[in-house]
Short mmCIF file of C-alpha atoms in Angstrom, two decimals:
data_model
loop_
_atom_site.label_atom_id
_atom_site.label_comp_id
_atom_site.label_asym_id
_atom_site.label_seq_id
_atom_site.Cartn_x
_atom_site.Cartn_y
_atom_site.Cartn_z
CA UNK A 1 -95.29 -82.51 -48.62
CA UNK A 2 -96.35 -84.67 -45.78
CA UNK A 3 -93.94 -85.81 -43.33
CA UNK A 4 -94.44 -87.68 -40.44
CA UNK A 5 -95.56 -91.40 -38.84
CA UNK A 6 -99.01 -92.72 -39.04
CA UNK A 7 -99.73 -95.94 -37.05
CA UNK A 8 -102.35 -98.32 -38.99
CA UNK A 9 -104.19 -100.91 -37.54
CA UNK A 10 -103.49 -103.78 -40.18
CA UNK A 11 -106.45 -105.82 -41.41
CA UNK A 12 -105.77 -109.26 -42.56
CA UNK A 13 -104.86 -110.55 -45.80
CA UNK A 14 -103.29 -107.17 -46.61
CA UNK A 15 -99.04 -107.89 -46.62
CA UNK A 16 -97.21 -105.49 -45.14
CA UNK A 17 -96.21 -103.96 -48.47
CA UNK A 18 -99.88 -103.67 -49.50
CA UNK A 19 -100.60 -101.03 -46.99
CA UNK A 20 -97.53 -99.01 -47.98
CA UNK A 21 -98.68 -99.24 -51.85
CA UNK A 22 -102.41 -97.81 -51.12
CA UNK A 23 -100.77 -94.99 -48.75
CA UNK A 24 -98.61 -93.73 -51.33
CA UNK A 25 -101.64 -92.60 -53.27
CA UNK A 26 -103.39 -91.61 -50.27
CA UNK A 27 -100.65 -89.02 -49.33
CA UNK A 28 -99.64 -88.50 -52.48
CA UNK A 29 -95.97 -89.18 -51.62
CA UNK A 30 -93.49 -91.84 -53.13
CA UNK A 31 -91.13 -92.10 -49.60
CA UNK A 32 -93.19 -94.42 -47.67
CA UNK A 33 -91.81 -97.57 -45.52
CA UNK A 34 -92.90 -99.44 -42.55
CA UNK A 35 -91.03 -101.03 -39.55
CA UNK A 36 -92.01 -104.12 -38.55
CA UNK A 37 -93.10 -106.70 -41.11
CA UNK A 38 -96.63 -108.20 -40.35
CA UNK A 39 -97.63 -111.67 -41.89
CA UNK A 40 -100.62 -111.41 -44.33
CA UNK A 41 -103.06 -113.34 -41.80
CA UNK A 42 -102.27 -111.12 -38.75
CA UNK A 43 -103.47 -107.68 -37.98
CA UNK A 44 -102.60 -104.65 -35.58
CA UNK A 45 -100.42 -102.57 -35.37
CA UNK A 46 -98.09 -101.63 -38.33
CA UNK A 47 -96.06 -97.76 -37.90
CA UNK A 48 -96.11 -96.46 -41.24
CA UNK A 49 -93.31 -93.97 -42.12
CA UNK A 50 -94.15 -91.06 -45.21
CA UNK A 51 -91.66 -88.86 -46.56
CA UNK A 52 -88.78 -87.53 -44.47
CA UNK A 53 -89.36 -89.49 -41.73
CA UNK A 54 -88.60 -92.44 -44.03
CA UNK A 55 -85.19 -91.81 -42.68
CA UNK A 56 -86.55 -92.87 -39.10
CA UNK A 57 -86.98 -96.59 -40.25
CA UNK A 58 -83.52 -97.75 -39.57
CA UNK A 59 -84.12 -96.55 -35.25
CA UNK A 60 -87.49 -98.62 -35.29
CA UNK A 61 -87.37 -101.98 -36.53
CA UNK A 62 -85.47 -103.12 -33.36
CA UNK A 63 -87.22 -102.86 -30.68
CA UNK A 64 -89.50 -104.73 -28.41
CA UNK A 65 -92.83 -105.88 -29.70
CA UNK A 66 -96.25 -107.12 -27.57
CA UNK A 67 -98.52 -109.21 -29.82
CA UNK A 68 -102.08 -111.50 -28.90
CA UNK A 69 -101.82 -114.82 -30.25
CA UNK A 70 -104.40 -118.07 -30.44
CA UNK A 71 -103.11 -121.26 -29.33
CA UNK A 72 -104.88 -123.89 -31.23
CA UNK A 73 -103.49 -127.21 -29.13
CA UNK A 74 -103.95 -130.65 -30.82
CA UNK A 75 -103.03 -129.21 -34.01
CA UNK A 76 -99.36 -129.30 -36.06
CA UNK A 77 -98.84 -127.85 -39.24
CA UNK A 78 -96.25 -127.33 -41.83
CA UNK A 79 -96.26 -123.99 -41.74
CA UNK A 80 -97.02 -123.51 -37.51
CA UNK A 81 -100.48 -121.78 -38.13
CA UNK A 82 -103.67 -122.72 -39.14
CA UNK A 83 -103.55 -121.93 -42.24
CA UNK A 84 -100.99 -124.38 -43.28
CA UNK A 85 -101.36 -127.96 -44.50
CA UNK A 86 -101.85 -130.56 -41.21
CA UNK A 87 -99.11 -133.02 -40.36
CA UNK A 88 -100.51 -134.70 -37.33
CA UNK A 89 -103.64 -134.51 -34.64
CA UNK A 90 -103.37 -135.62 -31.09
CA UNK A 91 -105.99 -135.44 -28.15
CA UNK A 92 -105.43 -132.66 -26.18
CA UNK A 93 -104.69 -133.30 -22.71
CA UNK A 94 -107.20 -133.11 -19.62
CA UNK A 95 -106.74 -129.45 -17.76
CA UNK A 96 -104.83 -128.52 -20.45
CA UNK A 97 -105.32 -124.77 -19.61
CA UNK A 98 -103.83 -124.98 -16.21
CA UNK A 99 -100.92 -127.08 -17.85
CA UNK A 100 -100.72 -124.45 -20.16
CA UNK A 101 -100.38 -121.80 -17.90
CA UNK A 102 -97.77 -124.29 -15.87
CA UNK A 103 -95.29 -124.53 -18.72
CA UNK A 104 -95.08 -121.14 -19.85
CA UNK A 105 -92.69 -119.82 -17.38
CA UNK A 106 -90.15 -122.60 -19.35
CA UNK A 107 -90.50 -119.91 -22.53
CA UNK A 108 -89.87 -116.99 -20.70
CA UNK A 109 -86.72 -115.37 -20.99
CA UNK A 110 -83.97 -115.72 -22.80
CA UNK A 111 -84.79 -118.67 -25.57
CA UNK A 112 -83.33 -120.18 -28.69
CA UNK A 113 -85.78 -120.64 -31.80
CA UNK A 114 -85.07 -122.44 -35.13
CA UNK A 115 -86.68 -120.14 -37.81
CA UNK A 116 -89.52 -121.86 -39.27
CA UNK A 117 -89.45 -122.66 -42.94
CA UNK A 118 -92.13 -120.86 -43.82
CA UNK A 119 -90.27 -117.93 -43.43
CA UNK A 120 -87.95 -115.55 -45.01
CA UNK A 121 -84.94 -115.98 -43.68
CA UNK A 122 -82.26 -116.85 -46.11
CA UNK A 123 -79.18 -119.90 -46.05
CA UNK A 124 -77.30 -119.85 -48.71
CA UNK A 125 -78.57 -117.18 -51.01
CA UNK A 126 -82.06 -118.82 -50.67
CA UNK A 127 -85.13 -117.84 -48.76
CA UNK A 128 -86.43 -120.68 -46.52
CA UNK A 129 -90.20 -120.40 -47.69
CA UNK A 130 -88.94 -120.66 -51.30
CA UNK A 131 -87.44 -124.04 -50.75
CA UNK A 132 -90.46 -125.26 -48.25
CA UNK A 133 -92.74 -124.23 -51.28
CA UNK A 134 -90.79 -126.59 -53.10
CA UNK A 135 -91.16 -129.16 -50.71
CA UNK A 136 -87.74 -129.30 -49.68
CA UNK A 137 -86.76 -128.30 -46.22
CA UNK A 138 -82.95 -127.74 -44.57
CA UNK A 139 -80.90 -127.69 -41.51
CA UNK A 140 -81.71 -124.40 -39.73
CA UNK A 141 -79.44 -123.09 -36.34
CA UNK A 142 -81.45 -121.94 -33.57
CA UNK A 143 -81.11 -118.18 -33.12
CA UNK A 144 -81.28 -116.54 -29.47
CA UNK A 145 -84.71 -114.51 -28.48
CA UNK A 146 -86.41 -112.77 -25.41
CA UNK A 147 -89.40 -113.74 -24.69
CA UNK A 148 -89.78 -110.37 -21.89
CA UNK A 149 -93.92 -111.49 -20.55
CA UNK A 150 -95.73 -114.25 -21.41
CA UNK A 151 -98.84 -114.88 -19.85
CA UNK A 152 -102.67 -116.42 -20.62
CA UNK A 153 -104.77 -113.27 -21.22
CA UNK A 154 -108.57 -112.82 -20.47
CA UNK A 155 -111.14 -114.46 -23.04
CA UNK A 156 -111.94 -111.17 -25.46
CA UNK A 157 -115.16 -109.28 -25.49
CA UNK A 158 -117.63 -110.68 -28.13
CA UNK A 159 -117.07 -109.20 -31.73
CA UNK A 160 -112.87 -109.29 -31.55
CA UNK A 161 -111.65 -111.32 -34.66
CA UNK A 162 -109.82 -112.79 -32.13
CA UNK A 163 -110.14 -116.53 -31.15
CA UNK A 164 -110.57 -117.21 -27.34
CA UNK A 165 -110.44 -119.69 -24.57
CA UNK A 166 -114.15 -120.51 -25.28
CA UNK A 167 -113.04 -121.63 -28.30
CA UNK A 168 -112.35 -125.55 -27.70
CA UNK A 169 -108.23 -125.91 -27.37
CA UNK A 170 -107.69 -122.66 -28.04
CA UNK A 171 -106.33 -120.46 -25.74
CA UNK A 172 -105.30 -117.12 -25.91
CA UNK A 173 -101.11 -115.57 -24.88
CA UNK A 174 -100.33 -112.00 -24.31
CA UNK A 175 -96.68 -111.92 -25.46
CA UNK A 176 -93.92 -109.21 -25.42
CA UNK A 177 -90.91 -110.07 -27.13
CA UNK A 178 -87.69 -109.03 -28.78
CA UNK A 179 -87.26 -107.98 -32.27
CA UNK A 180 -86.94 -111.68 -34.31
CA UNK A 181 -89.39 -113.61 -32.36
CA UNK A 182 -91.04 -116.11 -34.51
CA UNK A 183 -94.63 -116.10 -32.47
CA UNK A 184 -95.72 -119.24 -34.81
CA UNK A 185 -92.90 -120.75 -33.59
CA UNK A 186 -93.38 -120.21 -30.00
CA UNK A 187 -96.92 -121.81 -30.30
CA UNK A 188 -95.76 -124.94 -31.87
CA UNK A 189 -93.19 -124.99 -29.75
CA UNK A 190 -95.39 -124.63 -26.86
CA UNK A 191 -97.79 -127.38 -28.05
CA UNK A 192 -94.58 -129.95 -28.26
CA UNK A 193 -93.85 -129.32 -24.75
CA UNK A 194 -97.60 -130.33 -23.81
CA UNK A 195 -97.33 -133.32 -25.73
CA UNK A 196 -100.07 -132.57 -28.11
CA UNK A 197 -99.01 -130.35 -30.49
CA UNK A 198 -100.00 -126.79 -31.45
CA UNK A 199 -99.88 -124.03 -33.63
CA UNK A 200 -100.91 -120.50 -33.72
CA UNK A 201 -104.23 -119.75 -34.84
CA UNK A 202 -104.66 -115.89 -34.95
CA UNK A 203 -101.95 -113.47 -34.76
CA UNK A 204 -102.49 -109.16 -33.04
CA UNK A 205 -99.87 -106.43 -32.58
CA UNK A 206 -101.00 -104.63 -29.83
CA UNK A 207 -97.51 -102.81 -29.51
CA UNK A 208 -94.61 -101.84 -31.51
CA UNK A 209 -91.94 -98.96 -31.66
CA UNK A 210 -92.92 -97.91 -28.46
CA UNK A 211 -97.16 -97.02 -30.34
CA UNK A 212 -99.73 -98.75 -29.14
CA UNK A 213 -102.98 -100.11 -30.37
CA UNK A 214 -104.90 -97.18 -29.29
CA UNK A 215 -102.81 -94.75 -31.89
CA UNK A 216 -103.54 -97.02 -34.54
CA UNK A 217 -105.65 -96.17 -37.15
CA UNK A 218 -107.74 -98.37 -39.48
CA UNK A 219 -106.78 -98.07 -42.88
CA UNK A 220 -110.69 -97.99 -44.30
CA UNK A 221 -110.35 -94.82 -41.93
CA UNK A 222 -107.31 -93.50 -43.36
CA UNK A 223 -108.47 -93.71 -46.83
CA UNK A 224 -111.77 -92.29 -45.87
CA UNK A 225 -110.48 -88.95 -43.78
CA UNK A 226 -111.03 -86.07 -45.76
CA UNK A 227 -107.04 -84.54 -44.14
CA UNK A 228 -104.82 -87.88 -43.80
CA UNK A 229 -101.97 -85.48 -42.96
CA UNK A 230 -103.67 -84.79 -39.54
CA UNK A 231 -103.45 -88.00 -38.64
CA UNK A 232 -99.57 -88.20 -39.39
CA UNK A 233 -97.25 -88.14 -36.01
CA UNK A 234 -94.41 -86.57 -35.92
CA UNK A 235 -91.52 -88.19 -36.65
CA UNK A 236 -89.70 -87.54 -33.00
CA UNK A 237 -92.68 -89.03 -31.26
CA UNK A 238 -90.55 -92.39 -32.34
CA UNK A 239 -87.90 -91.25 -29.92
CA UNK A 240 -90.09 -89.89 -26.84
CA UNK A 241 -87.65 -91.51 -24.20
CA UNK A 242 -84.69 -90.52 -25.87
CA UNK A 243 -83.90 -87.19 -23.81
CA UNK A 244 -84.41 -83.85 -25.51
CA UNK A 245 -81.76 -80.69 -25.57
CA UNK A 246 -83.02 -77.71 -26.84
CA UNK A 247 -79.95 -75.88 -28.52
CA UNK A 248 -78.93 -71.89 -28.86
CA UNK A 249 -78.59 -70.69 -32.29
CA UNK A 250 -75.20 -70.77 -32.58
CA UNK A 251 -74.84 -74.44 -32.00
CA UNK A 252 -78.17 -75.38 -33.69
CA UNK A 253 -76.32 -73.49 -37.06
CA UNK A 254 -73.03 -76.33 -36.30
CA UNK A 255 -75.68 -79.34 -35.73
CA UNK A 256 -77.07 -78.24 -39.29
CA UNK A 257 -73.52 -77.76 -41.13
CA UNK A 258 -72.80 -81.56 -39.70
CA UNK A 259 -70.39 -80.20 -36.76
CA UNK A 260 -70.05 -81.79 -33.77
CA UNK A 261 -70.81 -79.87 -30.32
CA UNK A 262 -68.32 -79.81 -27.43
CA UNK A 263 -70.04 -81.14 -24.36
CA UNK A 264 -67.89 -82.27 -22.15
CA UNK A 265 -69.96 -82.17 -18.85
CA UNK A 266 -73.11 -84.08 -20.67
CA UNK A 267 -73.40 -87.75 -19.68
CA UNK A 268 -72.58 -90.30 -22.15
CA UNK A 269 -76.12 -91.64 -24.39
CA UNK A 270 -78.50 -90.75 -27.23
CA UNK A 271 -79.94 -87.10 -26.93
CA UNK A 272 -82.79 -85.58 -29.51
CA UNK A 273 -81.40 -81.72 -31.19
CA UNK A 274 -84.00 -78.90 -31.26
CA UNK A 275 -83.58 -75.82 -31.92
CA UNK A 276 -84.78 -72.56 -30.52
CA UNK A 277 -88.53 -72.69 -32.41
CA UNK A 278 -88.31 -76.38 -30.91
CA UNK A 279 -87.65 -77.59 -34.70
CA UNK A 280 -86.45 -81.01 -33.99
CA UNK A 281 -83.15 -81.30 -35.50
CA UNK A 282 -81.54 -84.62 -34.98
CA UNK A 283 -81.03 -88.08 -33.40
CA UNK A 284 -77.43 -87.67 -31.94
CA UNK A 285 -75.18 -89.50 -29.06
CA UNK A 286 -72.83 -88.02 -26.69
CA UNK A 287 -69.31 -89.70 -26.57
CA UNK A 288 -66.30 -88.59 -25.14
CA UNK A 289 -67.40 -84.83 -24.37
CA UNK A 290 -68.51 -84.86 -28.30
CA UNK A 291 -71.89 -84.52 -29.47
CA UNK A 292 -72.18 -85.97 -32.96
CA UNK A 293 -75.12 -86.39 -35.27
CA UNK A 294 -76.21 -89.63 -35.86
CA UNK A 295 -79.27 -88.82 -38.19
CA UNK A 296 -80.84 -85.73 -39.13
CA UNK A 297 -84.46 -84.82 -40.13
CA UNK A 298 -85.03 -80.94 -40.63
CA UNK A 299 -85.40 -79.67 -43.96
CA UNK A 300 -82.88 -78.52 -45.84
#
């Protein structure tokens, strides 16, 4: 059966969920999950885990993410996009760009967002888009965020889907952030702070897990390929800078009967198992001279 990671380039109007739905019949194989949730208007990339690297999900939803987003200034919406209904217009201010570029150094770092209510966070039992859908809308806490880079990128080449500064008011952000980073958000925010209002008006993943665009794979391309299984990663590519031990057979047989190793002159940290045929073994961490499994993937 196949096992491994396969990182697909999202196209829009597909929800996360849709993509995991048409790769079940494409590998043939009910364990499939993703890391990573990706709005139905944005595309990029979207790790897709089959089979027994399922059990890899858990280690990859929290880490850093680098996304290209539109800017659409001038323009607030309910739901902080452009595809939302419009609540107000303003002029956009003169040099806006270099203003632009002047203010984002305020949203860099660490920052406090208040979920948007399009969204799926829950208070109370109740997811926030549920109520907004019923035009109702609730007191929401700011929760804490890094924003790690945030900078104007280059106008794209011609053909991207992506808008551009050559689009009027629209500019376009490179951002890297932590995991729970509402990029909507960020633009409307943004567009308060300039006075005019904004919202975001195209959303890419260029980056997350660690993958980057260039591993990604289109998913016309995926259903197309004549071996899908090819294309699957393997499943410790998700911990490349997680440092590797390559173990005798004696202590690979304890790793694989759940015992813990006795290292006591191994630094403290996360280290990746293999064993002697470089079968990887396990995600484990090193604690008090003890080297304990914290999730394993070989077959049993």
């Amino acid at each position: 059966m196949p096992n491994g990671i396969i990182i697909i380039d999202k196209p829009q109007d597909w929800t996360s969920m849709d993509v995991c739905a048409k790769l079940r019949g494409v590998f043939g194989e009910k364990r499939v999950g993703h890391a990573g949730t990706l709005d139905p208007m944005a595309t990029g990339v979207l790790p897709v885990f089959i089979g027994r690297a399922t059990r890899a999900v858990q280690f990859a939803e929290s880490g850093e993410k680098e996304y290209e987003a539109a800017l659409r200034l001038g323009l607030t919406t309910d739901t902080q996009d452009i595809w939302g209904s419009t609540l107000e217009e303003k002029p956009v201010p003169a040099e806006a760009g270099e203003k632009l570029k002047a203010l984002l150094p305020q949203f860099t770092g660490d920052i406090a967002q208040v979920p948007p209510m399009y969204s799926a966070v829950k208070i109370n039992g109740k997811k926030l888009y549920e109520l907004a859908r019923k035009g109702k809308e609730v007191e929401r806490k700011p929760r804490p965020v890094t924003i790690h880079e945030l900078e104007l990128s280059a106008p794209e080449p011609a053909g991207r889907p992506v808008p551009t500064a050559a689009v009027p008011d629209t500019y376009l952000l490179r951002i890297r952030c932590s995991k729970g980073t509402y990029v909507r958000t960020l633009c409307h925010d943004i567009g308060e702070a300039l006075g005019c209002g904004g919202c975001m008006a195209s959303l890419r993943r260029t980056m997350a897990c660690g993958f980057p665009l260039g591993d990604a794979h289109p998913l016309e391309e995926v259903i197309a390929h004549p071996d899908p299984a090819s294309l699957l990663l393997p499943v410790d590519s998700l911990f490349a800078g997680v440092p590797m031990l390559v173990l005798k057979a004696p202590a690979e047989k304890k790793v694989r009967n759940g015992a813990a190793l006795s290292a006591p002159k191994l630094k403290e940290g996360q280290y990746r198992l293999y064993g002697e045929d470089k079968t990887f073994l396990a995600l484990s961490a090193c604690k008090n001279g003890k080297l304990s499994t914290i999730k394993s993937f070989y077959e049993v």
